[in-house]
Amino acid sequence: MPAVVNAMTVDVEDYFHVSAFDRVLSRDDWPAQESRVEANTERLLALLAEHRVRATCFVLGWVAERWPGLVKSIAAGGHEVASHGYWHRLVYTQTPDQFREDLRRARAVIENASGIRVRGYRAPSFSITAKSLWALDVLAEEGYDYDASIFPIRHDRYGLPSAPRHIFRVHCGTRDLVEVPGSTVRVAGVKVPMAGGGYFRLLPYAWTRWGIARLNRVERQPAVFYLHPWEIDPDQPRLAANALGRFRHYRNLHRTEGRLRRLLEEFRFAPLGEVLPTQPPSAVLERAPAAAVA
Ligand SMILES: [Zn+2]
C-alpha cells in the first residue's frame, strides 16, 4: 500500500503574537517588537524546499499587511496560502460579528498580497471550542471550504474532547465546511495529541514519529502536522510570561530544526488543499444542535 500523505501546515506569525504573551504585551506594543517572522519563515520555507515539501501556510493578517512580499514568496514556492485571522484573538473571546470582521480583514490583506483565493482558516490557539462553535457557521457563510481549528482533546486553552478524531464534514445551514482536527492517537481509550507545535518540541521526537506512523499505517489516516516559524529560532528575544508559558514557548527551540529535518525525511507531506480531496470525511455532523459536536 502506498504511504499516506500527511498535511504540512505552518502558522505564519511572530514570536510575540503567541497567546501566552497576551497578558504581557498589548497589540499596541506589537509594532515596537523586533520582528523575526520574515527571516524565520524564509528559513523554514528553504528547509521545506530542500525536502521538496509544500505546505499550507495559515498567515496572520497583521503579518500579511506588513510583509506582503513574504506572502508572495510563500505563494511563489507553491505553498497553499490560508488565513490565521488578523489580530490573533482567541475566537471564544470574540462575538460572531467581531470574528467575522477579523476574518474579512485578514482575508483582504492575504489575498491582496498572494493573489490567491483563501480557502482555509485556522484559529489562534485552536480556539474553536464548545463555546465558539458558531464560528463554523460564520466560516461557512464567508465561503471558507475548510477549518483546522478544533483539537479533540482537553487542554487549558483549547480543545473539544468529543469531536471526531479524523477529518469530518459539518452541515452549516446551506453550506458545508470540512473540519480538519488536530492529530491525536488513542492510548488506552484516551485521545493524546501529537504532530506539531509544543507536542513536537517538548516531547521526544520518537513520540511524534510513533504517532504519525500509527495513524498512517494502522488507521490509514493523514496526520496534520503544524509548526510556527518562531519554533526554529532559538535566538528570539525572551518575553516575560508565567512559568508554564515560558516552558511551552522556549523549551527545545534549538532542537526543532534538526527534528523537522528528520520528520521530512521519514514521512510524506503535502498542503491540506491536496490532502483533503483524497480523504473521505469520517463523519457528517449537523451544526444546528451544538450537541452534535460538543
Ligand atoms: Zn497562532
Short mmCIF file of C-alpha atoms and ligand atoms in Angstrom, two decimals:
data_model
loop_
_atom_site.label_atom_id
_atom_site.label_comp_id
_atom_site.label_asym_id
_atom_site.label_seq_id
_atom_site.Cartn_x
_atom_site.Cartn_y
_atom_site.Cartn_z
CA MET A 1 0.00 0.00 0.00
CA PRO A 2 1.32 3.48 -0.81
CA ALA A 3 2.39 5.64 2.12
CA VAL A 4 -0.28 8.00 3.41
CA VAL A 5 0.43 11.65 2.54
CA ASN A 6 0.23 13.83 5.65
CA ALA A 7 -0.60 17.53 5.77
CA MET A 8 2.20 20.01 6.49
CA THR A 9 0.90 23.27 7.94
CA VAL A 10 2.66 26.41 9.20
CA ASP A 11 1.05 29.18 11.26
CA VAL A 12 2.89 32.25 9.98
CA GLU A 13 3.15 34.61 12.95
CA ASP A 14 5.87 36.25 15.02
CA TYR A 15 7.03 35.04 18.44
CA PHE A 16 5.25 37.93 20.19
CA HIS A 17 1.85 37.05 18.69
CA VAL A 18 1.60 33.87 20.76
CA SER A 19 -1.39 33.78 23.12
CA ALA A 20 0.86 33.07 26.14
CA PHE A 21 2.14 36.67 25.83
CA ASP A 22 -1.31 38.29 25.58
CA ARG A 23 -1.06 39.42 29.18
CA VAL A 24 2.42 40.91 28.99
CA LEU A 25 2.18 42.60 25.59
CA SER A 26 -0.74 44.56 24.20
CA ARG A 27 -1.48 44.71 20.48
CA ASP A 28 -0.33 48.34 20.56
CA ASP A 29 3.11 47.06 21.59
CA TRP A 30 3.45 44.76 18.58
CA PRO A 31 4.92 47.28 16.11
CA ALA A 32 7.73 48.13 18.54
CA GLN A 33 8.92 44.50 18.88
CA GLU A 34 11.86 43.20 16.91
CA SER A 35 10.22 41.26 14.10
CA ARG A 36 11.71 37.94 13.10
CA VAL A 37 8.82 36.44 11.17
CA GLU A 38 10.15 37.18 7.70
CA ALA A 39 13.62 35.69 8.24
CA ASN A 40 12.26 32.69 10.18
CA THR A 41 9.58 31.91 7.61
CA GLU A 42 12.07 32.19 4.73
CA ARG A 43 14.36 29.78 6.58
CA LEU A 44 11.50 27.36 7.20
CA LEU A 45 10.43 27.54 3.54
CA ALA A 46 14.01 26.84 2.45
CA LEU A 47 14.06 23.80 4.71
CA LEU A 48 10.80 22.53 3.24
CA ALA A 49 12.04 23.20 -0.30
CA GLU A 50 15.19 21.20 0.42
CA HIS A 51 12.91 18.22 1.07
CA ARG A 52 10.52 19.10 -1.78
CA VAL A 53 7.67 19.57 0.64
CA ARG A 54 4.94 22.14 0.08
CA ALA A 55 2.74 23.25 2.96
CA THR A 56 -0.40 25.12 3.85
CA CYS A 57 0.62 28.43 5.41
CA PHE A 58 -2.00 29.96 7.69
CA VAL A 59 -0.82 33.57 7.59
CA LEU A 60 -1.73 36.10 10.27
CA GLY A 61 -3.35 39.14 8.61
CA TRP A 62 -1.24 41.50 10.71
CA VAL A 63 1.86 39.89 9.21
CA ALA A 64 0.50 39.82 5.63
CA GLU A 65 -0.24 43.54 5.81
CA ARG A 66 3.31 44.40 6.86
CA TRP A 67 5.21 41.82 4.80
CA PRO A 68 3.22 41.30 1.58
CA GLY A 69 6.47 40.20 -0.09
CA LEU A 70 6.68 37.27 2.31
CA VAL A 71 3.16 36.17 1.40
CA LYS A 72 4.09 36.47 -2.27
CA SER A 73 7.15 34.34 -1.74
CA ILE A 74 5.08 31.68 0.09
CA ALA A 75 2.71 31.53 -2.89
CA ALA A 76 5.60 31.52 -5.38
CA GLY A 77 7.02 28.46 -3.60
CA GLY A 78 3.86 26.53 -4.49
CA HIS A 79 2.53 26.57 -0.93
CA GLU A 80 -1.13 26.99 -0.16
CA VAL A 81 -1.92 30.35 1.43
CA ALA A 82 -4.66 30.33 4.07
CA SER A 83 -5.76 32.54 6.97
CA HIS A 84 -4.83 32.64 10.66
CA GLY A 85 -7.11 35.65 11.28
CA TYR A 86 -5.91 39.25 11.63
CA TRP A 87 -5.37 40.05 15.32
CA HIS A 88 -4.62 36.60 16.77
CA ARG A 89 -7.55 36.92 19.18
CA LEU A 90 -8.95 33.71 20.67
CA VAL A 91 -12.23 33.00 18.87
CA TYR A 92 -14.17 32.33 22.10
CA THR A 93 -13.31 35.82 23.41
CA GLN A 94 -14.99 37.46 20.38
CA THR A 95 -18.60 37.99 19.33
CA PRO A 96 -19.64 36.47 16.00
CA ASP A 97 -19.58 39.97 14.46
CA GLN A 98 -16.07 40.70 15.73
CA PHE A 99 -14.91 37.32 14.46
CA ARG A 100 -16.41 37.97 11.02
CA GLU A 101 -14.74 41.37 10.83
CA ASP A 102 -11.36 39.91 11.83
CA LEU A 103 -11.76 37.16 9.21
CA ARG A 104 -12.61 39.65 6.46
CA ARG A 105 -9.76 41.99 7.28
CA ALA A 106 -7.26 39.11 7.26
CA ARG A 107 -8.61 37.67 4.04
CA ALA A 108 -8.42 41.01 2.22
CA VAL A 109 -4.75 41.59 3.03
CA ILE A 110 -3.72 37.96 2.45
CA GLU A 111 -5.48 37.70 -0.91
CA ASN A 112 -4.15 41.09 -1.93
CA ALA A 113 -0.60 40.03 -1.20
CA SER A 114 -0.80 36.49 -2.62
CA GLY A 115 -3.25 36.87 -5.50
CA ILE A 116 -4.69 33.51 -4.38
CA ARG A 117 -8.17 32.84 -3.03
CA VAL A 118 -8.07 31.89 0.64
CA ARG A 119 -9.98 28.64 1.22
CA GLY A 120 -8.91 27.61 4.70
CA TYR A 121 -8.72 29.00 8.21
CA ARG A 122 -7.01 28.09 11.47
CA ALA A 123 -7.96 29.92 14.64
CA PRO A 124 -5.30 31.28 17.00
CA SER A 125 -4.53 28.59 19.59
CA PHE A 126 -7.15 26.19 18.16
CA SER A 127 -9.76 28.38 19.86
CA ILE A 128 -12.90 26.93 18.28
CA THR A 129 -14.28 25.06 21.26
CA ALA A 130 -17.74 24.22 22.66
CA LYS A 131 -18.04 27.96 23.50
CA SER A 132 -17.41 29.12 19.94
CA LEU A 133 -18.93 26.55 17.58
CA TRP A 134 -20.91 29.40 16.00
CA ALA A 135 -17.61 30.28 14.31
CA LEU A 136 -18.12 27.30 11.96
CA ASP A 137 -21.33 28.92 10.67
CA VAL A 138 -19.52 32.21 10.12
CA LEU A 139 -16.70 30.46 8.25
CA ALA A 140 -19.19 28.64 6.01
CA GLU A 141 -21.10 31.87 5.36
CA GLU A 142 -17.85 33.65 4.47
CA GLY A 143 -17.17 30.99 1.83
CA TYR A 144 -14.38 29.01 3.51
CA ASP A 145 -14.02 25.40 2.37
CA TYR A 146 -12.27 24.09 5.45
CA ASP A 147 -11.34 24.91 9.02
CA ALA A 148 -8.46 23.47 11.04
CA SER A 149 -9.21 24.95 14.47
CA ILE A 150 -10.63 22.10 16.55
CA PHE A 151 -8.38 19.95 18.72
CA PRO A 152 -10.34 16.94 20.01
CA ILE A 153 -8.58 16.91 23.39
CA ARG A 154 -8.65 18.53 26.84
CA HIS A 155 -6.27 21.49 27.28
CA ASP A 156 -6.35 24.64 29.43
CA ARG A 157 -6.67 27.00 26.45
CA TYR A 158 -8.48 24.93 23.79
CA GLY A 159 -9.99 21.59 22.93
CA LEU A 160 -13.28 19.88 22.16
CA PRO A 161 -12.69 16.39 23.57
CA SER A 162 -15.75 14.78 21.98
CA ALA A 163 -15.08 15.96 18.43
CA PRO A 164 -14.21 13.25 15.87
CA ARG A 165 -10.50 12.49 15.57
CA HIS A 166 -10.43 12.42 11.78
CA ILE A 167 -11.42 14.88 9.06
CA PHE A 168 -15.18 15.39 9.15
CA ARG A 169 -17.84 17.41 7.39
CA VAL A 170 -20.15 19.86 9.12
CA HIS A 171 -23.50 20.94 7.65
CA CYS A 172 -23.75 24.66 8.40
CA GLY A 173 -27.10 25.89 7.13
CA THR A 174 -26.94 25.81 3.35
CA ARG A 175 -23.19 25.27 3.12
CA ASP A 176 -20.80 22.56 4.28
CA LEU A 177 -17.47 23.07 5.94
CA VAL A 178 -14.73 20.45 6.17
CA GLU A 179 -13.21 20.30 9.63
CA VAL A 180 -9.59 19.17 9.99
CA PRO A 181 -9.00 18.31 13.64
CA GLY A 182 -5.57 18.42 15.29
CA SER A 183 -3.92 14.99 15.17
CA THR A 184 -4.20 12.57 18.05
CA VAL A 185 -3.54 8.93 18.78
CA ARG A 186 -5.71 6.82 21.01
CA VAL A 187 -3.83 5.44 24.01
CA ALA A 188 -5.83 3.34 26.48
CA GLY A 189 -9.03 4.94 25.21
CA VAL A 190 -7.73 8.50 25.62
CA LYS A 191 -7.06 10.87 22.71
CA VAL A 192 -3.49 12.07 23.06
CA PRO A 193 -2.21 14.97 20.95
CA MET A 194 0.85 14.73 18.73
CA ALA A 195 2.17 16.00 15.40
CA GLY A 196 3.08 19.58 15.95
CA GLY A 197 3.90 22.69 17.95
CA GLY A 198 4.64 22.08 21.61
CA TYR A 199 3.88 18.36 21.28
CA PHE A 200 6.68 18.13 18.71
CA ARG A 201 9.11 20.36 20.62
CA LEU A 202 8.55 19.42 24.26
CA LEU A 203 8.20 15.64 23.90
CA PRO A 204 10.84 13.35 22.41
CA TYR A 205 10.86 13.06 18.60
CA ALA A 206 10.05 9.37 18.98
CA TRP A 207 6.56 10.28 20.22
CA THR A 208 5.66 12.17 17.03
CA ARG A 209 7.26 9.53 14.89
CA TRP A 210 5.36 6.71 16.59
CA GLY A 211 2.09 8.66 16.47
CA ILE A 212 2.25 9.57 12.80
CA ALA A 213 3.35 6.05 11.81
CA ARG A 214 0.46 4.58 13.77
CA LEU A 215 -2.04 6.99 12.24
CA ASN A 216 -0.73 6.29 8.73
CA ARG A 217 -0.23 2.53 8.94
CA VAL A 218 -2.91 1.32 11.33
CA GLU A 219 -5.69 3.86 10.72
CA ARG A 220 -4.68 4.82 7.14
CA GLN A 221 -5.25 8.46 8.07
CA PRO A 222 -3.09 11.52 7.39
CA ALA A 223 -1.55 13.41 10.28
CA VAL A 224 -1.93 17.18 10.27
CA PHE A 225 1.45 18.49 11.34
CA TYR A 226 1.75 22.14 12.40
CA LEU A 227 4.66 24.40 13.25
CA HIS A 228 5.40 28.11 13.76
CA PRO A 229 8.37 29.94 12.22
CA TRP A 230 9.47 31.08 15.71
CA GLU A 231 9.87 27.43 16.74
CA ILE A 232 13.08 27.14 14.71
CA ASP A 233 14.53 30.37 16.18
CA PRO A 234 16.43 29.72 19.43
CA ASP A 235 17.81 33.30 19.43
CA GLN A 236 14.47 35.11 19.58
CA PRO A 237 14.11 37.82 22.26
CA ARG A 238 12.81 36.47 25.57
CA LEU A 239 9.48 37.85 26.79
CA ALA A 240 8.05 37.59 30.27
CA ALA A 241 5.23 35.09 30.80
CA ASN A 242 4.23 32.75 33.59
CA ALA A 243 6.34 29.67 34.16
CA LEU A 244 4.07 27.39 32.13
CA GLY A 245 4.00 29.86 29.22
CA ARG A 246 7.79 30.18 29.26
CA PHE A 247 8.23 26.42 29.38
CA ARG A 248 5.87 25.86 26.46
CA HIS A 249 7.39 28.60 24.33
CA TYR A 250 11.14 28.38 24.91
CA ARG A 251 11.84 24.74 25.64
CA ASN A 252 13.83 22.86 22.99
CA LEU A 253 13.77 25.66 20.41
CA HIS A 254 17.31 24.65 19.46
CA ARG A 255 16.16 21.11 18.73
CA THR A 256 13.24 21.84 16.39
CA GLU A 257 15.12 22.31 13.14
CA GLY A 258 17.02 19.02 13.42
CA ARG A 259 13.84 17.16 14.34
CA LEU A 260 11.98 18.72 11.45
CA ARG A 261 14.66 17.54 9.04
CA ARG A 262 14.23 14.01 10.33
CA LEU A 263 10.47 14.21 10.07
CA LEU A 264 10.64 15.46 6.49
CA GLU A 265 12.90 12.54 5.60
CA GLU A 266 10.72 9.94 7.28
CA PHE A 267 7.21 10.88 6.16
CA ARG A 268 5.41 12.27 3.12
CA PHE A 269 3.69 15.66 3.27
CA ALA A 270 1.54 17.92 1.08
CA PRO A 271 -0.60 21.04 1.57
CA LEU A 272 -4.03 20.49 3.12
CA GLY A 273 -5.74 21.54 -0.10
CA GLU A 274 -4.18 18.49 -1.76
CA VAL A 275 -4.70 16.06 1.12
CA LEU A 276 -8.40 16.82 1.67
CA PRO A 277 -9.73 15.63 -1.72
CA THR A 278 -8.16 12.20 -1.10
CA GLN A 279 -9.80 11.87 2.30
CA PRO A 280 -13.49 10.95 2.60
CA PRO A 281 -14.98 12.55 5.74
CA SER A 282 -15.07 10.23 8.75
CA ALA A 283 -18.40 11.70 9.89
CA VAL A 284 -21.02 14.24 8.85
CA LEU A 285 -22.35 16.46 11.62
CA GLU A 286 -25.24 18.84 11.71
CA ARG A 287 -24.22 22.20 13.10
CA ALA A 288 -27.64 23.27 14.36
CA PRO A 289 -27.64 21.30 17.61
CA ALA A 290 -24.30 22.21 19.12
CA ALA A 291 -24.62 18.93 20.99
CA ALA A 292 -23.87 17.08 17.77
CA VAL A 293 -20.24 18.07 18.08
CA ALA A 294 -19.94 19.02 21.73
ZN ZN B 1 -1.10 31.41 16.15
#
